[in-house]
Coordinates of C-alpha atoms in Angstrom, one line a residue:
M1 CA 174.7 102.2 168.0
I2 CA 174.7 99.8 165.1
L3 CA 178.3 98.5 165.8
K4 CA 180.3 97.9 169.0
Q5 CA 183.9 98.6 169.8
G6 CA 186.1 95.6 168.8
Q7 CA 183.4 94.2 166.5
I8 CA 184.7 92.8 163.1
V9 CA 182.8 93.7 160.0
G10 CA 183.2 92.1 156.6
N11 CA 185.8 89.7 158.1
R12 CA 188.4 92.5 157.9
W13 CA 187.4 95.8 159.6
N14 CA 187.8 96.2 163.3
V15 CA 185.6 98.8 164.9
V16 CA 187.6 101.3 167.0
Y17 CA 185.0 104.0 168.0
L18 CA 181.9 105.9 166.9
I19 CA 182.5 109.3 165.2
K20 CA 179.0 110.6 164.7
E21 CA 175.5 109.4 164.0
N22 CA 172.1 110.4 162.6
P23 CA 168.7 108.6 162.5
Y24 CA 169.7 106.5 159.5
A25 CA 173.6 106.3 159.4
E26 CA 176.6 106.1 161.7
S27 CA 180.3 106.8 161.1
Y28 CA 183.1 105.0 162.7
R29 CA 186.9 104.8 162.8
V30 CA 187.9 101.2 161.9
E31 CA 191.3 99.4 161.4
D32 CA 192.4 96.7 159.0
E33 CA 194.4 93.6 160.1
S34 CA 197.6 95.7 160.2
G35 CA 196.1 98.4 162.4
N36 CA 195.9 101.0 159.6
P37 CA 193.0 103.5 160.2
Y38 CA 190.0 103.9 157.9
F39 CA 186.6 105.6 157.8
M40 CA 183.4 103.5 157.8
K41 CA 179.9 104.7 157.2
V42 CA 177.0 102.4 158.0
Y43 CA 173.5 102.9 156.7
R44 CA 170.5 101.1 158.4
L45 CA 168.4 100.5 155.3
K46 CA 165.0 100.5 157.1
N47 CA 165.6 104.0 158.4
T48 CA 167.3 105.4 155.3
P49 CA 165.1 107.9 153.3
D50 CA 164.0 106.6 149.9
K51 CA 165.6 109.6 148.2
L52 CA 169.0 108.3 149.3
I53 CA 168.4 104.9 147.6
Q54 CA 168.9 104.6 143.8
D55 CA 168.3 101.3 141.9
G56 CA 168.4 99.4 145.2
E57 CA 171.7 100.8 146.3
V58 CA 172.7 103.6 148.7
A59 CA 173.5 106.5 146.3
E60 CA 176.7 107.6 148.2
I61 CA 178.1 104.1 148.1
A62 CA 177.4 103.7 144.4
A63 CA 179.0 107.0 143.7
C64 CA 182.1 106.4 145.7
R65 CA 182.6 103.0 144.1
Q66 CA 183.3 104.7 140.7
L67 CA 185.6 107.5 142.0
Q68 CA 189.3 107.4 142.2
H69 CA 191.2 110.7 142.2
K70 CA 193.9 112.3 144.4
N71 CA 191.6 115.2 145.4
I72 CA 188.6 113.0 146.3
V73 CA 188.4 110.9 149.4
S74 CA 189.4 107.4 148.2
Y75 CA 187.0 104.4 148.1
I76 CA 188.3 101.3 149.8
D77 CA 185.5 98.8 150.2
D78 CA 181.8 98.3 150.7
G79 CA 179.5 95.5 151.8
V80 CA 176.4 94.3 153.6
Y81 CA 176.1 93.8 157.4
N82 CA 173.1 92.1 159.0
D83 CA 172.0 92.2 162.7
E84 CA 168.8 91.7 164.6
A85 CA 167.6 95.2 163.6
G86 CA 167.8 94.5 159.9
E87 CA 170.1 94.8 156.9
C88 CA 172.8 97.5 156.8
R89 CA 175.1 98.7 154.0
Y90 CA 178.6 100.0 154.8
L91 CA 181.2 102.0 153.0
V92 CA 184.9 102.1 153.8
A93 CA 187.1 105.0 152.7
T94 CA 190.5 106.5 153.6
Y95 CA 190.6 107.9 157.1
F96 CA 191.1 111.6 158.0
S97 CA 194.9 111.4 157.9
G98 CA 195.5 115.0 158.5
E99 CA 193.2 117.9 159.5
L100 CA 190.1 119.5 158.1
L101 CA 190.4 122.9 156.5
S102 CA 188.0 124.3 159.1
E103 CA 190.4 123.1 161.8
M104 CA 193.4 124.7 160.0
L105 CA 191.6 128.0 159.7
Q106 CA 190.7 128.0 163.4
R107 CA 194.4 127.7 164.5
K108 CA 195.6 130.3 162.0
K109 CA 196.0 134.0 162.9
K110 CA 192.8 135.9 162.0
N111 CA 191.5 132.5 160.7
K112 CA 192.9 133.0 157.3
L113 CA 195.7 131.5 155.2
E114 CA 198.7 132.9 153.3
K115 CA 197.8 133.6 149.7
K116 CA 200.1 130.8 148.3
T117 CA 198.6 128.2 150.6
A118 CA 195.0 129.2 149.9
V119 CA 195.6 129.1 146.1
K120 CA 197.1 125.6 146.3
I121 CA 194.2 124.3 148.3
F122 CA 191.7 126.0 146.0
I123 CA 193.3 124.4 142.9
D124 CA 193.2 121.0 144.6
M125 CA 189.5 121.4 145.3
L126 CA 188.8 122.5 141.8
Q127 CA 190.6 119.5 140.3
G128 CA 188.5 117.3 142.5
L129 CA 185.4 119.0 141.3
R130 CA 186.5 118.8 137.6
Y131 CA 187.0 115.1 138.0
L132 CA 183.4 114.7 139.4
H133 CA 181.9 117.0 136.8
E134 CA 183.5 114.9 134.0
R135 CA 182.0 111.6 135.2
P136 CA 179.3 110.1 133.1
G137 CA 176.1 112.0 133.7
V138 CA 178.0 114.7 135.5
L139 CA 178.4 114.2 139.3
L140 CA 178.0 117.1 141.7
H141 CA 179.4 117.3 145.2
N142 CA 176.7 119.7 146.4
D143 CA 178.2 120.3 149.9
I144 CA 181.5 122.1 149.5
N145 CA 182.5 123.9 152.7
P146 CA 185.6 124.1 155.0
T147 CA 184.5 121.1 157.1
N148 CA 184.4 118.9 153.9
V149 CA 187.9 119.6 152.8
M150 CA 190.6 117.4 154.3
L151 CA 194.3 118.2 154.1
S152 CA 196.0 114.8 154.0
S153 CA 199.2 114.4 156.0
K154 CA 200.1 111.4 153.8
T155 CA 200.4 113.6 150.8
R156 CA 201.9 116.7 152.5
G157 CA 198.7 118.7 152.7
T158 CA 197.0 117.8 149.4
A159 CA 193.3 118.8 149.7
E160 CA 190.7 116.1 149.3
L161 CA 187.0 116.6 149.1
I162 CA 185.2 114.4 151.6
D163 CA 181.7 113.5 152.7
L164 CA 180.1 112.4 149.5
G165 CA 176.6 111.9 151.0
H166 CA 175.1 114.6 148.8
V167 CA 176.6 113.5 145.5
S168 CA 174.1 113.7 142.6
S169 CA 173.7 114.5 138.9
C170 CA 172.4 117.9 137.8
F171 CA 168.7 118.5 138.6
M172 CA 166.0 121.1 139.0
G173 CA 163.4 120.4 141.7
N174 CA 163.3 118.3 144.9
A175 CA 166.7 117.3 146.2
P176 CA 167.5 113.6 146.0
F177 CA 169.4 113.9 149.2
D178 CA 169.0 115.2 152.8
T179 CA 169.5 119.0 152.7
A180 CA 169.2 119.6 156.5
D181 CA 172.9 119.6 157.1
L182 CA 174.0 121.8 154.1
D183 CA 175.6 125.1 155.0
P184 CA 173.6 127.8 153.1
R185 CA 176.4 130.3 153.4
Y186 CA 178.4 128.4 150.7
A187 CA 175.4 127.7 148.5
S188 CA 174.2 129.7 145.5
G189 CA 170.7 131.3 145.5
Q190 CA 169.7 129.0 142.7
S191 CA 170.2 126.0 145.0
F192 CA 167.7 127.5 147.4
L193 CA 165.2 127.3 144.6
G194 CA 166.1 123.6 143.8
K195 CA 168.6 124.1 140.9
Y196 CA 171.8 122.2 141.4
D197 CA 174.5 122.1 138.7
E198 CA 178.3 122.7 138.2
R199 CA 178.0 126.4 138.8
N200 CA 176.6 125.7 142.3
D201 CA 179.7 123.6 143.1
I202 CA 182.0 126.3 141.8
F203 CA 180.1 129.0 143.8
A204 CA 180.6 127.0 147.0
A205 CA 184.3 126.3 146.3
T206 CA 184.9 130.0 145.6
G207 CA 183.2 130.8 148.9
V208 CA 185.6 128.5 150.7
F209 CA 188.5 130.3 148.8
Y210 CA 187.1 133.6 150.0
T211 CA 187.1 132.3 153.6
M212 CA 190.7 131.1 153.3
L213 CA 191.8 134.6 152.0
T214 CA 189.8 136.8 154.4
G215 CA 189.0 134.7 157.5
K216 CA 185.3 135.3 157.0
V217 CA 182.4 133.4 155.6
P218 CA 180.8 134.9 152.4
W219 CA 178.7 138.0 153.2
D220 CA 179.9 137.7 156.8
V221 CA 176.8 135.7 157.9
E222 CA 176.9 133.9 161.2
F223 CA 174.5 131.3 162.5
T224 CA 173.4 130.4 166.0
P225 CA 173.1 126.7 167.0
Q226 CA 169.4 126.9 167.4
M227 CA 168.7 128.2 163.9
S228 CA 166.7 126.0 161.5
R229 CA 167.8 125.6 157.9
K230 CA 164.9 127.8 156.8
E231 CA 166.0 130.5 159.2
K232 CA 169.6 130.2 158.0
I233 CA 168.6 130.5 154.3
R234 CA 166.4 133.6 155.1
L235 CA 169.4 135.2 156.9
V236 CA 171.7 134.5 153.9
Q237 CA 169.2 135.8 151.4
K238 CA 168.7 139.0 153.5
A239 CA 172.5 139.6 153.7
R240 CA 173.0 139.1 149.9
S241 CA 169.9 141.3 149.1
E242 CA 171.1 144.1 151.4
Q243 CA 174.8 144.0 150.7
G244 CA 174.7 143.1 147.0
E245 CA 177.7 141.5 145.3
I246 CA 180.4 140.1 147.5
N247 CA 182.9 142.7 148.9
V248 CA 186.4 141.7 147.8
D249 CA 188.3 144.7 149.3
D250 CA 189.9 142.5 152.0
I251 CA 191.6 140.4 149.3
R252 CA 195.0 142.0 148.6
D253 CA 195.4 140.8 145.0
E254 CA 193.5 142.3 142.0
K255 CA 193.5 139.0 140.1
L256 CA 192.1 137.0 143.0
Q257 CA 189.6 139.8 143.6
A258 CA 188.3 139.4 140.1
I259 CA 188.2 135.6 140.4
V260 CA 186.2 135.6 143.7
A261 CA 183.9 138.3 142.4
C262 CA 183.1 136.2 139.3
G263 CA 182.8 132.9 141.2
L264 CA 180.5 134.4 143.8
S265 CA 178.4 136.6 141.5
L266 CA 174.8 136.7 142.5
S267 CA 174.0 136.5 138.7
Y268 CA 173.8 132.9 137.5
V269 CA 175.0 133.8 134.0
E270 CA 177.9 135.9 135.2
R271 CA 179.5 133.1 137.2
Y272 CA 182.1 130.6 135.9
E273 CA 180.4 127.9 133.7
C274 CA 183.0 125.2 134.2
V275 CA 186.0 124.5 136.4
D276 CA 188.5 124.9 133.6
E277 CA 187.5 128.6 133.3
I278 CA 188.3 129.4 136.8
L279 CA 191.5 127.3 136.8
N280 CA 192.6 129.2 133.7
D281 CA 192.2 132.5 135.4
L282 CA 194.1 131.2 138.5
L283 CA 197.0 130.0 136.3
V284 CA 197.0 132.9 133.8
D285 CA 200.7 133.6 134.3
D286 CA 201.7 130.0 135.0
D287 CA 203.8 128.0 132.6
S288 CA 203.4 124.7 134.4
D289 CA 202.2 121.5 132.7
M290 CA 198.8 121.8 134.4
A291 CA 198.3 125.4 133.2
E292 CA 199.1 124.3 129.6
E293 CA 196.7 121.4 130.0
I294 CA 193.9 123.7 131.1
R295 CA 194.5 126.1 128.2
S296 CA 194.5 123.2 125.8
R297 CA 191.2 121.9 127.3
L298 CA 189.6 125.3 127.0
A299 CA 190.8 125.7 123.4
R300 CA 189.3 122.3 122.5
R301 CA 186.1 123.3 124.3
E302 CA 185.9 126.5 122.2
Q303 CA 186.7 124.6 119.0
E304 CA 184.0 122.0 119.8
A305 CA 181.5 124.7 120.5
A306 CA 182.4 126.6 117.3
S307 CA 182.2 123.3 115.3
S308 CA 178.8 122.5 116.9
E309 CA 177.6 126.0 116.0
R310 CA 178.8 125.7 112.4
E311 CA 177.0 122.3 112.1
E312 CA 173.9 123.8 113.6
S313 CA 174.1 126.8 111.3
G314 CA 174.5 124.5 108.3
S315 CA 171.6 122.4 109.4
R316 CA 169.5 125.5 109.9
S317 CA 170.3 126.8 106.4
D318 CA 169.0 123.5 105.0
R319 CA 165.7 123.8 106.8
T320 CA 162.7 125.7 105.5
Q321 CA 162.0 129.3 106.6
A322 CA 158.9 128.1 108.3
A323 CA 161.0 125.9 110.6
T324 CA 163.2 129.0 111.4
E325 CA 160.0 130.8 112.4
T326 CA 159.5 128.4 115.4
S327 CA 162.1 130.1 117.5
A328 CA 160.7 132.6 120.1
D329 CA 162.8 135.8 120.1
V330 CA 162.3 137.0 123.7
E331 CA 164.5 138.8 126.2
I332 CA 165.4 137.1 129.5
K333 CA 165.9 139.5 132.5
R334 CA 168.1 137.8 135.0
G335 CA 167.6 138.6 138.7
G336 CA 168.3 141.9 140.4
G337 CA 165.9 144.8 141.1
N338 CA 164.1 146.0 144.2
G339 CA 161.0 143.7 144.0
F340 CA 157.9 144.8 145.8
A341 CA 159.7 147.8 147.2
D342 CA 159.1 149.6 143.9
I343 CA 155.3 149.1 144.1
A344 CA 153.2 151.8 145.7
G345 CA 150.4 150.4 147.8
M346 CA 148.8 147.0 147.1
D347 CA 150.1 145.9 150.5
D348 CA 147.4 143.2 151.0
L349 CA 148.2 141.7 147.6
K350 CA 151.9 141.7 148.2
E351 CA 151.5 140.1 151.7
M352 CA 149.1 137.5 150.4
L353 CA 151.5 136.5 147.6
R354 CA 154.4 136.3 150.0
K355 CA 152.5 133.8 152.2
R356 CA 150.7 131.8 149.6
V357 CA 153.0 131.8 146.6
I358 CA 156.5 133.1 147.2
M359 CA 156.9 131.1 150.4
I360 CA 156.2 127.9 148.6
L361 CA 158.3 128.7 145.5
Q362 CA 161.4 129.7 147.7
N363 CA 161.1 126.9 150.3
K364 CA 161.1 123.6 148.5
E365 CA 161.9 121.6 151.6
L366 CA 159.1 123.2 153.6
A367 CA 156.7 122.6 150.8
D368 CA 157.8 118.9 150.7
Q369 CA 157.4 118.6 154.5
Y370 CA 153.8 119.9 154.4
K371 CA 153.1 118.2 151.0
L372 CA 152.2 121.6 149.5
T373 CA 151.7 121.6 145.7
P374 CA 153.9 124.3 144.1
P375 CA 151.7 126.9 142.4
N376 CA 151.7 126.7 138.7
G377 CA 150.7 130.3 137.7
M378 CA 148.3 133.1 138.3
L379 CA 146.1 135.5 136.3
L380 CA 146.2 139.2 137.2
Y381 CA 143.1 140.9 135.8
G382 CA 141.3 144.1 136.2
P383 CA 141.0 147.6 134.6
P384 CA 143.8 148.8 132.3
G385 CA 146.5 151.0 133.7
C386 CA 146.5 149.5 137.2
G387 CA 150.0 148.1 136.9
K388 CA 149.4 144.4 136.2
S389 CA 152.5 143.9 134.0
F390 CA 154.7 146.0 136.2
F391 CA 153.5 144.0 139.2
A392 CA 154.5 140.8 137.4
E393 CA 158.0 142.0 136.8
K394 CA 158.4 143.1 140.4
F395 CA 157.1 139.7 141.5
A396 CA 159.9 138.0 139.6
E397 CA 162.4 140.4 141.3
E398 CA 160.9 139.6 144.7
T399 CA 161.4 135.8 144.2
G400 CA 164.8 136.2 142.6
F401 CA 163.6 134.3 139.5
N402 CA 164.5 135.2 135.9
F403 CA 161.8 137.0 134.0
I404 CA 160.5 136.8 130.5
M405 CA 157.8 139.2 129.2
V406 CA 155.9 137.9 126.2
K407 CA 153.5 139.9 124.0
A408 CA 151.2 138.3 121.4
S409 CA 153.4 139.7 118.5
D410 CA 156.4 137.7 119.9
L411 CA 154.7 134.5 119.0
G412 CA 153.2 135.5 115.7
S413 CA 154.0 133.6 112.5
I414 CA 152.9 133.7 108.9
Y415 CA 153.4 129.9 108.6
I416 CA 151.0 127.2 109.5
H417 CA 151.7 125.9 112.9
G418 CA 154.6 128.4 113.2
S419 CA 153.1 129.9 116.4
Q420 CA 152.7 126.5 118.0
G421 CA 156.4 125.9 117.5
K422 CA 157.2 129.3 119.0
I423 CA 155.1 128.5 122.1
A424 CA 157.0 125.2 122.6
D425 CA 160.3 126.9 122.1
L426 CA 159.3 129.7 124.6
F427 CA 158.6 127.2 127.4
K428 CA 161.8 125.4 126.5
K429 CA 163.8 128.6 127.0
A430 CA 162.1 129.3 130.3
E431 CA 162.9 125.8 131.5
E432 CA 166.6 126.1 130.4
N433 CA 166.8 129.3 132.4
A434 CA 164.8 128.1 135.4
P435 CA 163.7 129.2 137.8
T436 CA 161.7 131.6 135.5
V437 CA 158.6 133.8 135.8
L438 CA 157.0 133.7 132.3
C439 CA 154.6 136.6 131.9
F440 CA 152.0 136.8 129.1
D441 CA 150.7 140.3 128.6
E442 CA 147.1 140.6 127.5
F443 CA 146.6 136.8 127.9
D444 CA 143.2 136.8 126.2
A445 CA 145.0 137.4 122.9
F446 CA 147.1 134.2 123.4
V447 CA 144.3 131.8 124.5
P448 CA 140.9 133.1 123.3
S449 CA 137.9 130.9 124.1
R450 CA 137.6 128.0 121.7
S451 CA 133.8 128.3 122.0
G452 CA 134.0 131.2 119.6
D453 CA 134.7 131.2 115.9
L454 CA 138.4 130.2 115.9
G455 CA 140.3 129.0 112.9
S456 CA 142.0 125.6 113.2
N457 CA 145.4 127.2 113.5
Q458 CA 144.4 129.4 116.4
A459 CA 142.6 126.5 118.1
G460 CA 145.9 124.5 117.7
E461 CA 147.8 127.3 119.4
V462 CA 145.4 127.3 122.4
N463 CA 145.8 123.5 122.6
E464 CA 149.6 123.9 122.6
F465 CA 149.3 126.4 125.5
L466 CA 147.2 124.0 127.4
S467 CA 149.8 121.3 126.9
Q468 CA 152.7 123.5 128.0
L469 CA 150.9 124.9 131.0
N470 CA 150.2 121.5 132.5
N471 CA 152.2 121.4 135.8
C472 CA 155.0 123.6 134.4
S473 CA 156.0 124.4 138.0
K474 CA 157.8 121.0 138.0
R475 CA 160.1 122.5 135.3
G476 CA 160.9 125.5 137.4
I477 CA 158.4 127.8 135.5
F478 CA 155.9 130.1 137.2
V479 CA 153.4 131.6 134.7
I480 CA 151.8 135.1 135.2
A481 CA 149.1 136.1 132.8
T482 CA 147.7 139.6 132.7
S483 CA 144.4 140.6 131.1
N484 CA 141.9 143.3 130.9
R485 CA 139.3 140.9 129.5
P486 CA 139.6 137.6 131.4
D487 CA 136.1 136.6 130.3
K488 CA 137.6 136.1 126.8
V489 CA 140.2 133.6 128.1
D490 CA 139.5 129.9 127.3
P491 CA 138.1 128.4 130.6
A492 CA 140.3 125.3 130.3
V493 CA 143.3 127.5 131.0
L494 CA 142.0 128.6 134.4
R495 CA 141.8 125.3 136.0
T496 CA 144.1 123.8 138.7
G497 CA 147.4 122.7 137.4
R498 CA 147.5 125.5 134.8
I499 CA 146.7 129.0 135.9
D500 CA 145.9 128.0 139.5
K501 CA 145.0 131.4 140.9
Q502 CA 143.0 134.4 139.7
V503 CA 143.8 137.8 141.3
Y504 CA 141.8 141.0 140.7
V505 CA 144.0 144.1 140.6
P506 CA 141.6 147.0 141.3
M507 CA 141.7 150.8 141.1
P508 CA 144.2 152.4 143.5
D509 CA 142.8 153.6 146.8
L510 CA 143.6 156.9 148.5
T511 CA 146.8 155.6 150.2
A512 CA 148.0 153.9 147.0
R513 CA 147.5 157.1 145.0
R514 CA 149.4 159.1 147.6
L515 CA 152.3 156.6 147.5
M516 CA 152.3 156.7 143.7
F517 CA 152.6 160.5 143.7
E518 CA 155.5 160.3 146.1
L519 CA 157.2 157.5 144.1
Y520 CA 156.8 159.3 140.7
L521 CA 158.0 162.6 142.1
K522 CA 161.0 161.2 143.9
D523 CA 164.3 162.7 142.8
R524 CA 162.6 165.4 140.7
P525 CA 163.2 169.1 141.5
C526 CA 160.1 170.0 143.6
D527 CA 158.8 172.6 146.0
K528 CA 157.0 171.4 149.1
I529 CA 154.3 168.9 147.9
D530 CA 151.3 167.7 149.8
S531 CA 150.7 164.2 148.3
N532 CA 147.6 163.7 150.4
V533 CA 145.8 166.6 148.6
L534 CA 147.0 165.3 145.3
A535 CA 145.7 161.8 146.1
E536 CA 142.3 163.1 147.0
K537 CA 142.2 165.2 143.9
A538 CA 143.1 162.2 141.7
D539 CA 140.2 160.0 142.8
G540 CA 139.4 157.6 140.0
Y541 CA 142.8 157.8 138.4
V542 CA 144.8 154.6 137.8
A543 CA 148.6 154.2 138.1
S544 CA 149.2 155.1 134.4
D545 CA 147.1 158.3 134.8
I546 CA 149.1 159.4 137.8
A547 CA 152.4 158.7 136.1
Y548 CA 151.2 160.8 133.1
V549 CA 150.1 163.6 135.4
V550 CA 153.5 163.8 137.1
N551 CA 155.4 163.5 133.8
E552 CA 153.3 166.2 132.2
A553 CA 153.8 168.6 135.1
A554 CA 157.6 167.8 135.1
T555 CA 157.7 168.6 131.3
I556 CA 156.1 172.0 131.9
A557 CA 158.4 172.8 134.8
A558 CA 161.5 171.8 132.8
F559 CA 160.4 174.0 129.9
N560 CA 160.2 176.9 132.3
R561 CA 163.4 175.9 134.2
E562 CA 161.5 175.9 137.5
N563 CA 160.6 173.4 140.2
I564 CA 157.5 171.3 140.1
T565 CA 154.9 172.9 142.4
Q566 CA 151.7 171.8 144.1
E567 CA 149.8 174.3 142.1
L568 CA 151.2 173.0 138.8
L569 CA 150.3 169.4 139.7
L570 CA 146.7 170.3 140.7
K571 CA 146.3 172.3 137.5
T572 CA 147.6 169.3 135.5
I573 CA 145.2 167.0 137.2
D574 CA 142.3 169.3 136.2
G575 CA 143.4 169.1 132.6
I576 CA 143.6 165.3 132.4
K577 CA 140.6 163.1 132.7
P578 CA 140.8 159.7 134.3
S579 CA 141.1 156.9 131.7
I580 CA 138.5 154.7 133.4
G581 CA 135.0 156.0 133.5
K582 CA 132.4 155.0 136.0
D583 CA 130.4 152.9 133.5
L584 CA 133.6 150.9 132.6
L585 CA 134.5 150.5 136.2
K586 CA 131.1 149.1 136.9
E587 CA 131.6 146.6 134.1
Y588 CA 134.9 145.5 135.7
E589 CA 133.2 145.0 139.1
E590 CA 130.6 142.8 137.5
M591 CA 133.4 140.9 135.6
R592 CA 135.2 140.4 138.9
N593 CA 132.1 138.9 140.5
K594 CA 131.7 136.6 137.6
M595 CA 135.4 135.5 137.6
E596 CA 135.3 134.8 141.4
G597 CA 132.3 132.6 140.8
I598 CA 133.8 130.6 138.0
S599 CA 136.0 128.5 140.3
R600 CA 136.1 129.2 144.0
T601 CA 138.6 126.4 144.3
N602 CA 141.2 128.5 142.4
A603 CA 140.1 132.0 143.3
L604 CA 141.9 134.0 145.9
P605 CA 140.3 136.4 148.4
R606 CA 139.4 139.9 147.2
I607 CA 142.5 141.8 147.9
G608 CA 144.6 144.7 146.5
Y609 CA 143.9 148.3 147.3
R610 CA 141.4 149.1 150.0

């Protein structure tokens, strides 16, 4: 222990007893000269992680010092304490003069609250969050759960957010605080990937509201005491993946069902953007002063946004058309999908990527612990029609990242340097929507080798790509490039820190062809089909060939109003030649050997179909 019972700290605070401790901090109940209770947290600086120190101060103490709100635990004092073990910093705040929300839930019937009580506590929590989010630079709580909500007896049960040890500004990347004690059940999927912002706080607060109304944690996930944080996150992700959006049937109020469904949406863009939006929905039929204030605030927010848009529109109208051409018009696919489950075969490739790429992307803390460098991107190359672009999309679904598919025409421009502007804008969009998988289809068209006869404009575009690709993983971007001609790609792109890994996607083997036939025939009207026979018959056919065969047979069967038969499929195979000839396949094998020899540091083992 740092402090002892009866010890006086700061000439004012009498230590009563220890509450809890960890390797770098201890919490105590202390009293002032009049015997009033307070909470004290003491940091031993030599043991405190660097990430918890900002500008020479303990981040929690610096944050608390600037906060004063009825729904936030109140700052009282701070100072320096020295002993033989070194310098310590202490923080004094209001004591737990009531009970924690978690304690209240435990003593209630079925561990849930009456709707009126739950709504009141939720509104208190949201007002505390709104106060934090409106601080200069935007402050986030980052650890909203039932054990960090205190119901103060001094104010007749007003809810206060406590434990500000994880307060930070918005960020994307490594957490500037210790994440070991965070409860993943009340955290959004984006936070597991290192993205913390206002929506994550709102997600967590809504999760607590769901617990108050139903007596259950979100997605009904339970942990055992022995579980590591990594195991807990994996369990939460599995539950959300299997169950989908939160089940609100246990909430006996349609308005509250809609609010919880929106606040806990698995889609980042579908959730509430700011606290005022969710407060407005809660108070939709309320004529109180607070409700009117919320509506006025939202109206001002909309007016400011409209005014900003008008100003931007006017500014754009004054710019040249060439400047307008620097915006990349691409579609952002946001989450969802079945991931690798939609891919037939390629089991070795999927397993390798789970272990070497996805594991690092999804587990920031583990990567930090083992000092693993996050992968920056990978090149999928090989014969056409083997599903490289499809694989890239399913990779994004497997990771839970947003997905942007880019074709060369998306970045074209008739203006000098117009394409360079579009490239920069594209990476900016990917960063704004991080975490994002950014896929470039037929990558050799984007970054052709500069050793050839390139014009100055095209060489400038390649240089822009090189600049944007540098360590873009730090911005929450993972690049996937696909190409049938990787030998035409500028070699500078394929070095570590840009496109780190090169993966050959070969022709499908017998097992993969069988699975493809089963996948493409699924849910179509069929007689008994022997997919093994079809797979043997389709030797040398790529994924696109097999899809074409099945679709052609289905078209014939539909025209005749009959089921797809084995005989029809075999006949269709006989009438369609494989798109990849033996000579071309030989060229790709030679290209593969050449690519794997370019940089063995970046190259991955030969994998894919057997």
